[in-house]
Amino acid sequence: MQLKFDKRNMKISYNWLQQFLQIDWEAEKAGELLTDLGLEVEGIETKESIKGSLAGVVVGEVLTCIQHPNADRLKVTTVDLGTGAPVQIVCGAPNVAAGQKVPVATIGTMLYDENGEGFKIKKGKIRGEESHGMICAEDELGLGKGHDGIMILDNALESGTPAAEVFNIETDYVFEIGLTPNRADAMSHFGVARDLRAGLMQQDINLELISPSVSDFHVDERKLKIDVEVEDKDLAPRYCGISITDVEVKESPEWIQNRLKAIGLTPKNNIVDITNYVLHELGQPLHAFDASKIKGNKVVVKTLAEGTKFTTLDEVERNLSADDVMICDAESNPLCIAGVFGGINSGVTENTTNIFLESAYFNPVSIRKSAKRHALNTDASFRFERGIDINLTKYALKRAALLIEEYAGGTLASDIMDFYPERKEDFEVFLSFENAYKLIGQEIPRETIKKILASLDIRINSVTEAGLGLVVPSYRVDVQREADIIEEILRVYGYNNIEFSHKLNTSISFDSNKETKIENIVANQLTSLGFNETMANSLTKEDYIGLTKNLNPENNVAMLNPLSSDLKVMRQSLLFSGLESVAYNINRKNNALKFYEFGKTYHKYNDKYQEDKHLILFVTGNRTKDSWKVATQTSDFFYTKGVIVSLLERIGINNLKTTPTKSDVFTEGITLSLGKIKLVDFGVIKRSILKEFGIKQEVLFADFNWENMLKVCGTKNIKVADLPKFPTVKRDLALLIDNKVTFKEIYNLANQSEKNLLKEVDLFDVYEGDKLPEGKKSYAVSFVLQDANKTLEDKQIDKIMQKLQATFEKNLEAVLR
């Protein structure tokens, strides 16, 4: 069974985190604390700015360099590695010379190419001369692409110095955090550091939370003003922007590139990288426009007419909705889908010299709808749709502007344009001590509660005997009720610190509901037959309807705001979601499957909605797991029919009528009914349907109408008796009878003749051949006799068998052979 949670994994660099919080813990220990705080660390990955971290590469001094005696293009050098005796290395670089300081890969060092493939440095002979290492070019170390010659290092470096120290190679640990949707405050390194500090304070470790300084922000010359107009303040409650001139678009500094690479981002250029850096640092999305593309030197935040064409950065032309918030210029030309994705004609290029930098807060609902509408899931939309800190907008803009000024040579050319008509205030909540104790189940000291709240930046406004008047910072959009406050206290205090009783008190309840009782009987029987219960999502793909003519697209119950195209409508059949589970298992080499599911289908008929409950079965592959003890048997049509019939009989449904099925999902199938009430359709699923799911083996499917089954099912009780103390006796009769006589007649007559001691009647052989009279056949029938109170004697047994024989002779004209 697959479960899908609305959760997104976020990568957090530990080195980056330590810029805000100078913690010296091992990464694993910090990860455990983050998990305890509710930021579940699902994995920790080691990241190196250069693969292998240049381990084994040291600075060497070339002492001598002579021509190789057996090769014109090779040199034989002796190199001091700072270990005492120099080593001999054969080198083919044209620029190698005595007196140089060079990087040397020593014996045993692993070097990696641009594809990550490694090779080991070994001692060897090159054209007859021994070589004990390799003098490296920059591409061989992963420090660049140059291969014209070896790298020449600063002569001031000492021989034997590790190359990792010379080139500032960085090893990082990256946390993979499964972030739940409510934790918008933790969508950045700063936010995670803030939470980590709160956890550390509970352990009496008080560390300063270091925020990036913007004190150097000032504008000397205002030479490029770009005005801002917001047409609907509800769609953009805050919008900030600044103009920056004379920028040089080039590569980012190495430290920014390393930070972005560590969390899986590919560096583009200094402007784009700085906006991405600040987004992941502070959680505030930014966007840089080429100022020369903004006509009229004015930015207008507005919506455009339905169907307006707009080409995004991925070169896809999109039809805009009238509800999409757009960033436009003075002539209403669209530049960007606000908070989602930029336009292809307004972005920063290598020729850009002036930019307009945007930092805004957009309506979360509007951004989410636009992102889903255009199937765009970006880092910016992920944050906007969950709700960022509106009061961080201007600060983040200053932070990015200062970085652009420093690393792109830009000049701040305007004051910050800040549209913020209605300031968002912090939330006020009252916390009752009594309610906190009731909800937590344990009394936490009041001073501890105050300490936790302070660590979470939740200010105490008033203190009474009953509780605390609190002010919650605006960035905690998920903490607006008393229950939210208590949850915050509990997660920081630590769920593991809550004591619990080892005694479980409960009361016995008897469920008299018929449906529940029948469902449990059916589920128990299927489980005993080796079936596994599944539970699929009620939301599914709209396209599945086209695989059968039995379903009508007009009867779909469509989502107004679907999470994705795969979850666009509610299912009209359990078949397709079940086949997804079958395919998922087969793709993982689990080919022998028996599934069942209780679930509902959803339909819209005119203006009315209808839900129908079903039980479905899937059977495919072998009946049992492969074993040397048991011969392999494939699950087939008749095996599945046996399961279905036994299931119906178990709940008291007999005398079934069989007719060909009308469903077009089967290549062959039947319908089982009781009178005119249809109970189940089952058969072999069409290969054309299986092909849509990548399934190549035969799959049998049964669809029970659960409501009809409940109408006609009985209450077949199971009787439990003691094991008999006295032995059974078995006797056989070979009867010559007419061809028209059935075993059922023999069975019924035998039970009528001897009701007390006859326990079983079984047919174990049938013979029809030339040696018998015409129109005759021979039945070999066994009879099992038993008395619960004593051992049967021969006289009593013979009397019963004579009575049975006489009954068959009289009623069936049978002859004993």
Short mmCIF file of N, CA, C and O in Angstrom, two decimals, residues 81-163:
data_model
loop_
_atom_site.label_atom_id
_atom_site.label_comp_id
_atom_site.label_asym_id
_atom_site.label_seq_id
_atom_site.Cartn_x
_atom_site.Cartn_y
_atom_site.Cartn_z
N LEU A 81 58.33 16.03 -1.53
CA LEU A 81 56.95 16.02 -1.03
C LEU A 81 56.88 16.36 0.45
O LEU A 81 55.83 16.20 1.08
N GLY A 82 58.03 16.80 1.02
CA GLY A 82 58.04 17.17 2.43
C GLY A 82 58.12 15.99 3.36
O GLY A 82 57.87 16.12 4.56
N THR A 83 58.43 14.81 2.83
CA THR A 83 58.48 13.60 3.65
C THR A 83 59.90 13.11 3.88
O THR A 83 60.10 12.05 4.46
N GLY A 84 60.89 13.85 3.36
CA GLY A 84 62.29 13.42 3.50
C GLY A 84 62.91 13.18 2.14
O GLY A 84 63.31 14.12 1.45
N ALA A 85 62.97 11.91 1.73
CA ALA A 85 63.60 11.57 0.45
C ALA A 85 62.72 11.99 -0.71
O ALA A 85 61.52 11.72 -0.71
N PRO A 86 63.29 12.68 -1.73
CA PRO A 86 62.52 13.04 -2.92
C PRO A 86 62.07 11.79 -3.68
O PRO A 86 62.65 10.72 -3.53
N VAL A 87 61.03 11.94 -4.49
CA VAL A 87 60.54 10.83 -5.30
C VAL A 87 60.69 11.18 -6.78
O VAL A 87 60.73 12.36 -7.16
N GLN A 88 60.80 10.15 -7.59
CA GLN A 88 60.91 10.35 -9.04
C GLN A 88 59.54 10.26 -9.68
O GLN A 88 58.78 9.33 -9.42
N ILE A 89 59.22 11.25 -10.51
CA ILE A 89 57.93 11.27 -11.21
C ILE A 89 58.17 11.60 -12.67
O ILE A 89 58.88 12.57 -13.00
N VAL A 90 57.59 10.78 -13.56
CA VAL A 90 57.65 11.05 -14.99
C VAL A 90 56.47 11.95 -15.34
O VAL A 90 55.33 11.68 -14.97
N CYS A 91 56.76 13.04 -16.05
CA CYS A 91 55.72 14.04 -16.37
C CYS A 91 55.77 14.40 -17.85
O CYS A 91 56.85 14.56 -18.42
N GLY A 92 54.60 14.54 -18.45
CA GLY A 92 54.53 14.87 -19.88
C GLY A 92 54.15 16.31 -20.15
O GLY A 92 53.99 16.71 -21.31
N ALA A 93 53.99 17.14 -19.10
CA ALA A 93 53.59 18.53 -19.30
C ALA A 93 54.73 19.34 -19.89
O ALA A 93 55.88 19.22 -19.43
N PRO A 94 54.47 20.19 -20.88
CA PRO A 94 55.55 20.97 -21.51
C PRO A 94 56.10 22.07 -20.60
O PRO A 94 57.22 22.55 -20.81
N ASN A 95 55.32 22.46 -19.57
CA ASN A 95 55.75 23.61 -18.75
C ASN A 95 56.40 23.20 -17.43
O ASN A 95 56.68 24.06 -16.59
N VAL A 96 56.64 21.92 -17.22
CA VAL A 96 57.28 21.52 -15.97
C VAL A 96 58.74 21.93 -15.98
O VAL A 96 59.44 21.83 -17.00
N ALA A 97 59.24 22.42 -14.82
CA ALA A 97 60.63 22.88 -14.73
C ALA A 97 61.09 22.82 -13.29
O ALA A 97 60.28 22.84 -12.34
N ALA A 98 62.39 22.73 -13.10
CA ALA A 98 62.96 22.71 -11.76
C ALA A 98 62.69 24.03 -11.05
O ALA A 98 62.64 25.09 -11.67
N GLY A 99 62.45 23.92 -9.72
CA GLY A 99 62.21 25.11 -8.92
C GLY A 99 60.74 25.45 -8.75
O GLY A 99 60.40 26.37 -8.00
N GLN A 100 59.85 24.72 -9.44
CA GLN A 100 58.42 25.02 -9.34
C GLN A 100 57.79 24.33 -8.13
O GLN A 100 58.24 23.29 -7.68
N LYS A 101 56.73 24.95 -7.59
CA LYS A 101 55.87 24.29 -6.62
C LYS A 101 54.62 23.82 -7.38
O LYS A 101 53.97 24.62 -8.09
N VAL A 102 54.31 22.53 -7.25
CA VAL A 102 53.26 21.92 -8.08
C VAL A 102 52.38 21.02 -7.21
O VAL A 102 52.81 20.54 -6.16
N PRO A 103 51.13 20.74 -7.65
CA PRO A 103 50.28 19.77 -6.94
C PRO A 103 50.64 18.35 -7.39
O PRO A 103 50.72 18.07 -8.59
N VAL A 104 50.84 17.46 -6.42
CA VAL A 104 51.26 16.09 -6.73
C VAL A 104 50.27 15.11 -6.11
O VAL A 104 49.98 15.17 -4.90
N ALA A 105 49.74 14.21 -6.96
CA ALA A 105 48.89 13.12 -6.48
C ALA A 105 49.80 11.96 -6.11
O ALA A 105 50.48 11.40 -6.98
N THR A 106 49.85 11.63 -4.84
CA THR A 106 50.77 10.59 -4.36
C THR A 106 50.19 9.20 -4.62
O THR A 106 49.02 9.04 -5.00
N ILE A 107 51.02 8.18 -4.41
CA ILE A 107 50.60 6.80 -4.64
C ILE A 107 49.39 6.47 -3.76
O ILE A 107 49.36 6.73 -2.56
N GLY A 108 48.35 5.88 -4.38
CA GLY A 108 47.13 5.51 -3.66
C GLY A 108 46.03 6.55 -3.73
O GLY A 108 44.91 6.30 -3.31
N THR A 109 46.33 7.74 -4.26
CA THR A 109 45.33 8.81 -4.36
C THR A 109 44.28 8.47 -5.41
O THR A 109 44.59 7.94 -6.48
N MET A 110 43.01 8.79 -5.09
CA MET A 110 41.92 8.63 -6.06
C MET A 110 41.60 10.00 -6.66
O MET A 110 41.33 10.96 -5.94
N LEU A 111 41.67 10.09 -8.00
CA LEU A 111 41.26 11.29 -8.71
C LEU A 111 40.02 10.98 -9.53
O LEU A 111 39.79 9.83 -9.92
N TYR A 112 39.21 12.01 -9.79
CA TYR A 112 37.93 11.80 -10.46
C TYR A 112 37.81 12.71 -11.67
O TYR A 112 38.22 13.88 -11.63
N ASP A 113 37.21 12.17 -12.76
CA ASP A 113 36.99 12.98 -13.94
C ASP A 113 35.67 13.75 -13.79
O ASP A 113 34.99 13.65 -12.77
N GLU A 114 35.30 14.50 -14.83
CA GLU A 114 34.10 15.35 -14.74
C GLU A 114 32.81 14.55 -14.63
O GLU A 114 31.77 15.07 -14.22
N ASN A 115 32.87 13.25 -14.97
CA ASN A 115 31.69 12.39 -14.85
C ASN A 115 31.64 11.65 -13.52
O ASN A 115 30.74 10.84 -13.28
N GLY A 116 32.63 11.92 -12.65
CA GLY A 116 32.65 11.27 -11.35
C GLY A 116 33.33 9.92 -11.34
O GLY A 116 33.35 9.23 -10.32
N GLU A 117 33.88 9.51 -12.49
CA GLU A 117 34.57 8.23 -12.55
C GLU A 117 35.97 8.39 -11.95
O GLU A 117 36.71 9.31 -12.29
N GLY A 118 36.32 7.46 -11.06
CA GLY A 118 37.59 7.57 -10.35
C GLY A 118 38.68 6.68 -10.92
O GLY A 118 38.41 5.64 -11.52
N PHE A 119 39.92 7.11 -10.74
CA PHE A 119 41.08 6.27 -11.08
C PHE A 119 42.13 6.46 -10.00
O PHE A 119 42.29 7.55 -9.44
N LYS A 120 42.85 5.38 -9.73
CA LYS A 120 43.80 5.35 -8.62
C LYS A 120 45.23 5.54 -9.13
O LYS A 120 45.63 4.94 -10.12
N ILE A 121 45.98 6.40 -8.42
CA ILE A 121 47.39 6.62 -8.78
C ILE A 121 48.22 5.46 -8.24
O ILE A 121 48.18 5.16 -7.04
N LYS A 122 48.95 4.82 -9.14
CA LYS A 122 49.76 3.66 -8.77
C LYS A 122 51.22 3.87 -9.16
O LYS A 122 51.54 4.64 -10.06
N LYS A 123 52.08 3.17 -8.45
CA LYS A 123 53.50 3.15 -8.83
C LYS A 123 53.64 2.38 -10.13
O LYS A 123 53.02 1.34 -10.33
N GLY A 124 54.44 2.92 -11.05
CA GLY A 124 54.61 2.24 -12.33
C GLY A 124 55.86 2.67 -13.05
O GLY A 124 56.64 3.50 -12.56
N LYS A 125 56.04 2.10 -14.24
CA LYS A 125 57.15 2.49 -15.11
C LYS A 125 56.59 3.06 -16.40
O LYS A 125 55.67 2.50 -17.00
N ILE A 126 57.15 4.20 -16.81
CA ILE A 126 56.74 4.83 -18.07
C ILE A 126 57.97 4.90 -18.97
O ILE A 126 58.94 5.59 -18.65
N ARG A 127 57.91 4.12 -20.03
CA ARG A 127 59.05 4.01 -20.97
C ARG A 127 60.34 3.65 -20.24
O ARG A 127 61.40 4.22 -20.50
N GLY A 128 60.21 2.72 -19.26
CA GLY A 128 61.40 2.22 -18.59
C GLY A 128 61.84 2.99 -17.36
O GLY A 128 62.74 2.55 -16.65
N GLU A 129 61.20 4.13 -17.07
CA GLU A 129 61.57 4.93 -15.91
C GLU A 129 60.46 4.87 -14.85
O GLU A 129 59.28 5.02 -15.17
N GLU A 130 60.87 4.65 -13.60
CA GLU A 130 59.89 4.56 -12.52
C GLU A 130 59.23 5.92 -12.27
O GLU A 130 59.88 6.96 -12.36
N SER A 131 57.94 5.83 -11.92
CA SER A 131 57.19 7.06 -11.60
C SER A 131 56.38 6.80 -10.34
O SER A 131 55.59 5.86 -10.28
N HIS A 132 56.55 7.66 -9.32
CA HIS A 132 55.94 7.47 -8.00
C HIS A 132 54.90 8.56 -7.71
O HIS A 132 54.96 9.23 -6.69
N GLY A 133 53.99 8.74 -8.62
CA GLY A 133 52.95 9.75 -8.42
C GLY A 133 52.65 10.48 -9.72
O GLY A 133 53.10 10.08 -10.81
N MET A 134 51.88 11.58 -9.63
CA MET A 134 51.53 12.35 -10.82
C MET A 134 51.47 13.83 -10.48
O MET A 134 50.82 14.23 -9.50
N ILE A 135 52.20 14.63 -11.30
CA ILE A 135 52.09 16.09 -11.19
C ILE A 135 50.86 16.48 -12.01
O ILE A 135 50.73 16.11 -13.18
N CYS A 136 49.93 17.25 -11.40
CA CYS A 136 48.58 17.40 -11.96
C CYS A 136 48.32 18.73 -12.64
O CYS A 136 48.82 19.78 -12.23
N ALA A 137 47.48 18.65 -13.66
CA ALA A 137 46.88 19.82 -14.29
C ALA A 137 45.58 20.13 -13.56
O ALA A 137 45.06 19.29 -12.80
N GLU A 138 45.00 21.32 -13.79
CA GLU A 138 43.81 21.71 -13.02
C GLU A 138 42.60 20.85 -13.33
O GLU A 138 41.78 20.58 -12.45
N ASP A 139 42.46 20.37 -14.59
CA ASP A 139 41.30 19.54 -14.90
C ASP A 139 41.39 18.17 -14.25
O ASP A 139 40.39 17.54 -13.94
N GLU A 140 42.62 17.69 -14.01
CA GLU A 140 42.80 16.39 -13.37
C GLU A 140 42.42 16.43 -11.89
O GLU A 140 42.10 15.41 -11.30
N LEU A 141 42.44 17.64 -11.30
CA LEU A 141 42.06 17.81 -9.90
C LEU A 141 40.61 18.28 -9.74
O LEU A 141 40.12 18.38 -8.62
N GLY A 142 39.97 18.59 -10.86
CA GLY A 142 38.61 19.10 -10.78
C GLY A 142 38.53 20.56 -10.42
O GLY A 142 37.49 21.06 -10.02
N LEU A 143 39.67 21.27 -10.62
CA LEU A 143 39.72 22.69 -10.26
C LEU A 143 39.48 23.62 -11.45
O LEU A 143 39.50 24.84 -11.31
N GLY A 144 39.28 23.05 -12.61
CA GLY A 144 39.07 23.85 -13.82
C GLY A 144 39.05 22.94 -15.02
O GLY A 144 38.99 21.70 -14.90
N LYS A 145 39.15 23.54 -16.21
CA LYS A 145 39.10 22.75 -17.45
C LYS A 145 40.42 22.79 -18.21
O LYS A 145 40.56 22.16 -19.26
N GLY A 146 41.38 23.55 -17.71
CA GLY A 146 42.64 23.69 -18.42
C GLY A 146 43.48 22.42 -18.40
O GLY A 146 43.64 21.78 -17.36
N HIS A 147 44.08 22.09 -19.57
CA HIS A 147 44.96 20.92 -19.65
C HIS A 147 46.18 21.23 -20.51
O HIS A 147 46.81 20.34 -21.07
N ASP A 148 46.52 22.52 -20.62
CA ASP A 148 47.69 22.90 -21.43
C ASP A 148 48.98 22.53 -20.72
O ASP A 148 50.02 22.35 -21.37
N GLY A 149 48.91 22.43 -19.41
CA GLY A 149 50.11 22.10 -18.65
C GLY A 149 49.75 21.91 -17.19
O GLY A 149 48.58 22.03 -16.79
N ILE A 150 50.76 21.60 -16.38
CA ILE A 150 50.52 21.41 -14.96
C ILE A 150 50.24 22.74 -14.28
O ILE A 150 50.55 23.81 -14.81
N MET A 151 49.63 22.67 -13.09
CA MET A 151 49.38 23.88 -12.31
C MET A 151 50.68 24.31 -11.63
O MET A 151 51.41 23.48 -11.06
N ILE A 152 50.97 25.59 -11.70
CA ILE A 152 52.14 26.16 -11.00
C ILE A 152 51.62 26.90 -9.78
O ILE A 152 50.81 27.82 -9.91
N LEU A 153 52.08 26.49 -8.60
CA LEU A 153 51.58 27.06 -7.34
C LEU A 153 52.53 28.13 -6.81
O LEU A 153 53.64 28.32 -7.31
N ASP A 154 52.04 28.83 -5.79
CA ASP A 154 52.83 29.88 -5.14
C ASP A 154 54.08 29.27 -4.52
O ASP A 154 54.01 28.29 -3.76
N ASN A 155 55.24 29.86 -4.81
CA ASN A 155 56.50 29.34 -4.29
C ASN A 155 56.61 29.47 -2.78
O ASN A 155 57.47 28.83 -2.16
N ALA A 156 55.76 30.28 -2.17
CA ALA A 156 55.82 30.45 -0.71
C ALA A 156 55.24 29.25 0.02
O ALA A 156 55.43 29.09 1.23
N LEU A 157 54.52 28.39 -0.70
CA LEU A 157 53.91 27.22 -0.07
C LEU A 157 54.98 26.20 0.32
O LEU A 157 55.97 26.01 -0.39
N GLU A 158 54.74 25.53 1.46
CA GLU A 158 55.70 24.53 1.93
C GLU A 158 55.40 23.18 1.29
O GLU A 158 54.23 22.81 1.10
N SER A 159 56.45 22.45 0.98
CA SER A 159 56.28 21.10 0.42
C SER A 159 55.57 20.22 1.44
O SER A 159 55.86 20.27 2.64
N GLY A 160 54.64 19.41 0.96
CA GLY A 160 53.87 18.52 1.83
C GLY A 160 52.56 19.10 2.30
O GLY A 160 51.76 18.40 2.93
N THR A 161 52.30 20.39 2.03
CA THR A 161 51.03 21.00 2.43
C THR A 161 49.88 20.33 1.68
O THR A 161 49.93 20.22 0.44
N PRO A 162 48.85 19.85 2.36
CA PRO A 162 47.71 19.24 1.67
C PRO A 162 47.06 20.23 0.70
O PRO A 162 46.84 21.40 1.04
N ALA A 163 46.77 19.77 -0.50
CA ALA A 163 46.16 20.64 -1.51
C ALA A 163 44.79 21.13 -1.07
O ALA A 163 44.35 22.21 -1.48
#
